[in-house]
XYZ file of C-alpha atoms in Angstrom:
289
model
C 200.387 32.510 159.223
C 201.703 34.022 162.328
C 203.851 34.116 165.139
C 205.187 36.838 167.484
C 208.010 38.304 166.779
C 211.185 37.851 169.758
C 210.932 40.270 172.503
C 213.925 42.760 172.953
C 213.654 43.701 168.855
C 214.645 46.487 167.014
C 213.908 50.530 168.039
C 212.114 50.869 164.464
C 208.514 51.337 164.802
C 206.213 51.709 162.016
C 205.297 55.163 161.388
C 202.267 56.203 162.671
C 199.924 58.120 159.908
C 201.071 58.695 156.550
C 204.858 58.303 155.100
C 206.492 61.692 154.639
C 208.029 60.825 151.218
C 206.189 58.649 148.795
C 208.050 56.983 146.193
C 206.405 56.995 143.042
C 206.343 53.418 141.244
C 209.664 52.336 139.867
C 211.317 56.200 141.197
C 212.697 57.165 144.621
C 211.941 55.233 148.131
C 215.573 55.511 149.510
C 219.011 53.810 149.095
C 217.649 50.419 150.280
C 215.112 50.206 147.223
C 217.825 51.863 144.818
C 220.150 48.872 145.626
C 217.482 46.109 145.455
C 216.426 47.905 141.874
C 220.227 47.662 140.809
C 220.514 44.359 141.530
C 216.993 43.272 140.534
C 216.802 40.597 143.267
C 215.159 40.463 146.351
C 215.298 38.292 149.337
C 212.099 37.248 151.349
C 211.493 35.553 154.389
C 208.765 32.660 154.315
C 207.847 30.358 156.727
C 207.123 27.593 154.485
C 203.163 27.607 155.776
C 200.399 27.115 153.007
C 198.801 29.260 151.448
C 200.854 31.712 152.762
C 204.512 31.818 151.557
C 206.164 28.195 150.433
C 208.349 26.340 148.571
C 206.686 24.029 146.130
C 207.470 20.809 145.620
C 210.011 22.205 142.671
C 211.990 25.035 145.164
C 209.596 27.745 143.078
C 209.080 30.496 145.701
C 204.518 30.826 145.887
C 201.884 31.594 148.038
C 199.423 34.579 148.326
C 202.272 36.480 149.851
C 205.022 36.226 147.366
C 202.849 36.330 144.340
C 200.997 39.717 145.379
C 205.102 40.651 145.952
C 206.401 39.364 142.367
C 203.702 41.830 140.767
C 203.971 44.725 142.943
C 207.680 44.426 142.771
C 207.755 44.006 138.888
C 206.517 47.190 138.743
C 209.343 48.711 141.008
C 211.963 46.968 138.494
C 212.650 44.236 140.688
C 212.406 40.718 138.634
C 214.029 38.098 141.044
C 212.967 36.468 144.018
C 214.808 34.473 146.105
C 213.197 32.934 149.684
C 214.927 32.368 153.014
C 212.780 29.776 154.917
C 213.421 30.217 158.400
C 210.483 29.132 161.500
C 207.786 31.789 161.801
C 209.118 32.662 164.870
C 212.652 33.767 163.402
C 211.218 35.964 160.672
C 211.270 39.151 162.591
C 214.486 38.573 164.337
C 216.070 37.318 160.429
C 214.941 40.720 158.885
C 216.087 42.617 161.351
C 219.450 40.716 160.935
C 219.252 41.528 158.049
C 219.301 37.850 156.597
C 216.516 38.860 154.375
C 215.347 41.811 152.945
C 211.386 41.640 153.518
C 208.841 39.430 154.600
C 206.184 37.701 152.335
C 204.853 35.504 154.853
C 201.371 36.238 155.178
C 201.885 37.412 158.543
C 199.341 38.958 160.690
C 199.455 43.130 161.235
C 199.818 43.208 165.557
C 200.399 46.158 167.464
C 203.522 43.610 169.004
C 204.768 43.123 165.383
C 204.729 47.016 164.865
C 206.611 47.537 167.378
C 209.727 45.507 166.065
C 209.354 45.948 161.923
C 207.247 48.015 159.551
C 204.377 46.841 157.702
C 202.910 47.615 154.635
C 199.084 48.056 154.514
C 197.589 44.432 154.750
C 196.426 42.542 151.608
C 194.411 39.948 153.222
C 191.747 39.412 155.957
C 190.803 36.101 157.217
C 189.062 34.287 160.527
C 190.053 31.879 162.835
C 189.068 28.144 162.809
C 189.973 25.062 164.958
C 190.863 21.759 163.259
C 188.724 18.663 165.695
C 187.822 15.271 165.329
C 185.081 14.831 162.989
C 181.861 15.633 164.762
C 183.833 18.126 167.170
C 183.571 15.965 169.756
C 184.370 19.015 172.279
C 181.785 21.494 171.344
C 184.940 23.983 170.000
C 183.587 27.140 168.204
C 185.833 30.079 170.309
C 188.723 30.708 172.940
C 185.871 30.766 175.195
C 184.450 26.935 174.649
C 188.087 25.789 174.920
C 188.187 27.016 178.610
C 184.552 25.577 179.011
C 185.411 21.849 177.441
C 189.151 21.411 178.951
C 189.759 20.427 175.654
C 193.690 20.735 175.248
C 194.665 22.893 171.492
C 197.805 22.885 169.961
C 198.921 26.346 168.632
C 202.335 27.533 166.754
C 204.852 29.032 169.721
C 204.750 32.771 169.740
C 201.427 32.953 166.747
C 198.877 35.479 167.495
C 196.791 32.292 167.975
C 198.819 31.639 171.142
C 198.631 35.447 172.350
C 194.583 35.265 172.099
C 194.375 32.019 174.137
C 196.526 33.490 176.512
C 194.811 37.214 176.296
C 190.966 35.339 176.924
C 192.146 33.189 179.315
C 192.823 29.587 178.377
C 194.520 27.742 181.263
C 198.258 26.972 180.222
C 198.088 23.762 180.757
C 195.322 23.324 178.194
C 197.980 24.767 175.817
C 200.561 22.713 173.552
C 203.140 24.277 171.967
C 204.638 23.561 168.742
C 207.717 25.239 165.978
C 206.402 23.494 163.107
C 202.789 24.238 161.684
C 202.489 20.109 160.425
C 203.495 19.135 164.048
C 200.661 20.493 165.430
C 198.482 18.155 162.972
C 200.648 15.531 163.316
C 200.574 15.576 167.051
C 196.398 15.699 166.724
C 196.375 12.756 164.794
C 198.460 10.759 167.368
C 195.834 11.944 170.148
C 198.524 14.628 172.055
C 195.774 17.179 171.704
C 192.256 17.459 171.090
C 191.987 20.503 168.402
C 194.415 22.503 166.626
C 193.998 26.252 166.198
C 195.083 28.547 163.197
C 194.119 30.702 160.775
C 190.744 29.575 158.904
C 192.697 28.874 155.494
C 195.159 26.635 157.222
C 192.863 24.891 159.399
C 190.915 24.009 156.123
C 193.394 23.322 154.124
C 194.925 20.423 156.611
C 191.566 18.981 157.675
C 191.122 18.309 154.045
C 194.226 16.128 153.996
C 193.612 14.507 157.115
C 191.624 11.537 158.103
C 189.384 12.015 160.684
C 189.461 16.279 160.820
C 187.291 18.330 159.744
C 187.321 22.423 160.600
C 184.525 24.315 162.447
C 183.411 27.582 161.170
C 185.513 30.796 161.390
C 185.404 33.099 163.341
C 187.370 36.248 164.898
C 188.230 36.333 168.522
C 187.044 38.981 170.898
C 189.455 40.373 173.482
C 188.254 43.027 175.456
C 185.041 43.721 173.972
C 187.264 44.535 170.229
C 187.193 42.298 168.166
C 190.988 40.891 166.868
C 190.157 41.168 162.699
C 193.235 39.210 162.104
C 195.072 41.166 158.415
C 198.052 39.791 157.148
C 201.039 42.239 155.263
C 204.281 42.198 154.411
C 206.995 43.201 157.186
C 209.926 45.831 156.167
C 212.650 47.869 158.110
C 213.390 50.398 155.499
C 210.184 52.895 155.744
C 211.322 54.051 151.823
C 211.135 50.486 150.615
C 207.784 49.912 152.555
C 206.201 53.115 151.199
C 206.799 52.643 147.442
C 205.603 49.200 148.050
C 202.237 50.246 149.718
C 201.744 52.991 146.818
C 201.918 50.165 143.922
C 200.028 47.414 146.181
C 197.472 50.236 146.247
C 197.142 50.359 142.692
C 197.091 46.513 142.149
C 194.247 46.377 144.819
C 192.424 49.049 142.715
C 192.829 47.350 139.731
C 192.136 43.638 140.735
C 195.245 42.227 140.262
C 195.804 41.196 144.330
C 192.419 39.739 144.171
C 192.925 37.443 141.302
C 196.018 36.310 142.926
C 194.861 36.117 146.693
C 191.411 34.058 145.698
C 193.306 31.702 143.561
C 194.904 30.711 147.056
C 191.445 29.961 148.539
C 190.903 33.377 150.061
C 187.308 35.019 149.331
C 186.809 38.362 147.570
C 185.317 39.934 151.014
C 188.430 39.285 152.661
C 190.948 40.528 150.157
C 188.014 43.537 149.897
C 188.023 43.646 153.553
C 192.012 44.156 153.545
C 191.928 46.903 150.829
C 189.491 48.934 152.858
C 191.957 49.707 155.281
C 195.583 50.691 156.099
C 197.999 49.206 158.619
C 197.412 52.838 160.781
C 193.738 52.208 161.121
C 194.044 47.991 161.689
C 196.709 48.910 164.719
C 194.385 51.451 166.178
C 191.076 49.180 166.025
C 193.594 46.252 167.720
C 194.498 49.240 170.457
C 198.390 49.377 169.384
């Protein structure tokens, strides 16, 4: 569920600490929520990766992002949802074009990321896994055993997953490259590369559907002596929209709504738990942003 945002983006940076207006549910939050709430349509950016943010095989709009979305912006008297599926890589530089008017991707809270957009506080948690041949041929459990094997991964251009091979020192040329998250698989199956790396949930989810694949265990990657605990929110650029958002996501994580939806997408209850004991201030300060 994640890839870097392109360099050179926008001056907005996500507020540090707490939001100096709060909107209440269904009030204020600015002009950009006011004209979303007239309309009663919003526009999200997915990057068509499951279980994060999709299109089904109908064109219905699903995933843990966009369903935690639908009820938290129900309550803000927005009914419609309409997707923009662009690569993960051109979310960030489509919101801030304005091509869309937030992101439901599942994509993960980086110091990077908060740099370019604004995030709401994150509504999932989850580890990293690599998909190998059955047996794991290579030995792959970390970063660290990919140096040690030489075993060549293929990771999504610009996802945290390529920043943390880079970060702990994977060679380059043990590194593949790919746009599309099913081209890393595919390219795994045809023997271009020996493992794929990803979030745990995607890793799983395509080793199930794949002869020959199976996932190891998750696990979170240390840079630094800090551990990376990889959280996943939704990305805004109007801090008014974000803020009346966070306060009703607050109240849906309080009241078990986001974890009925978030499970239902193969997440466990620790790590939607784990995501609702925190807030996008504290997750940017443990990752040192």
């Amino acid at each position: 569920a994640d890839t870097t945002a392109a360099e050179g983006g926008a001056d907005t940076t996500a507020a540090e600490g707490g939001a100096e207006t709060t909107a209440a549910a269904g009030g204020g939050g600015g002009e950009v929520l006011s004209a979303l709430q007239e309309s009663g349509t919003v526009t999200v950016g997915i990057a068509n990766e499951v279980p994060y943010g999709f299109e089904d095989a109908e064109g219905n709009v699903t995933g843990e992002a966009p369903e935690v979305a639908k009820v938290v912006l129900a309550e803000l008297g927005i009914d419609n949802m309409e997707a923009s599926v662009v690569e993960f890589g051109a979310l960030i530089p489509g919101i801030q074009a304005d091509r869309f008017d937030m992101i439901a991707a599942g994509m993960f809270i980086t110091p990077e990321r908060a740099e370019q957009i604004i995030f709401s506080d994150p509504d999932y948690c989850v580890s990293e896994a690599f998909a190998v041949a059955e047996g794991n041929p290579n030995g792959l459990t970390d970063y660290q055993s990919v140096i040690d094997s030489g075993a060549n991964i293929a990771v999504m251009r610009g996802a945290v997953e390529d920043g943390y091979a880079v970060d702990i020192g994977v060679p380059d040329d043990q590194i593949t490259r790919f746009d599309d998250v099913n081209a890393q698989y595919d390219a795994m199956a045809a023997g271009r590369v020996d493992a794929v790396t990803g979030t745990r949930l995607t890793v799983e989810t395509q080793a199930e559907e794949r002869e020959g694949m199976e996932a190891t265990e998750g696990f979170f990657p240390v840079i630094d002596d800090v551990e990376q605990l990889g959280c996943g929110g939704f990305g805004f650029t109007d801090q008014g929209f974000r803020d009346a958002f966070n306060e009703v996501l607050h109240a849906k994580q309080e009241d078990g709504t986001v974890e009925e939806i978030v499970t239902g997408f193969g997440f466990t209850p620790e790590e939607v738990q784990a995501a609702a004991d925190t807030t996008v201030e504290e997750l940017l300060e443990q990752l040192g942003g």
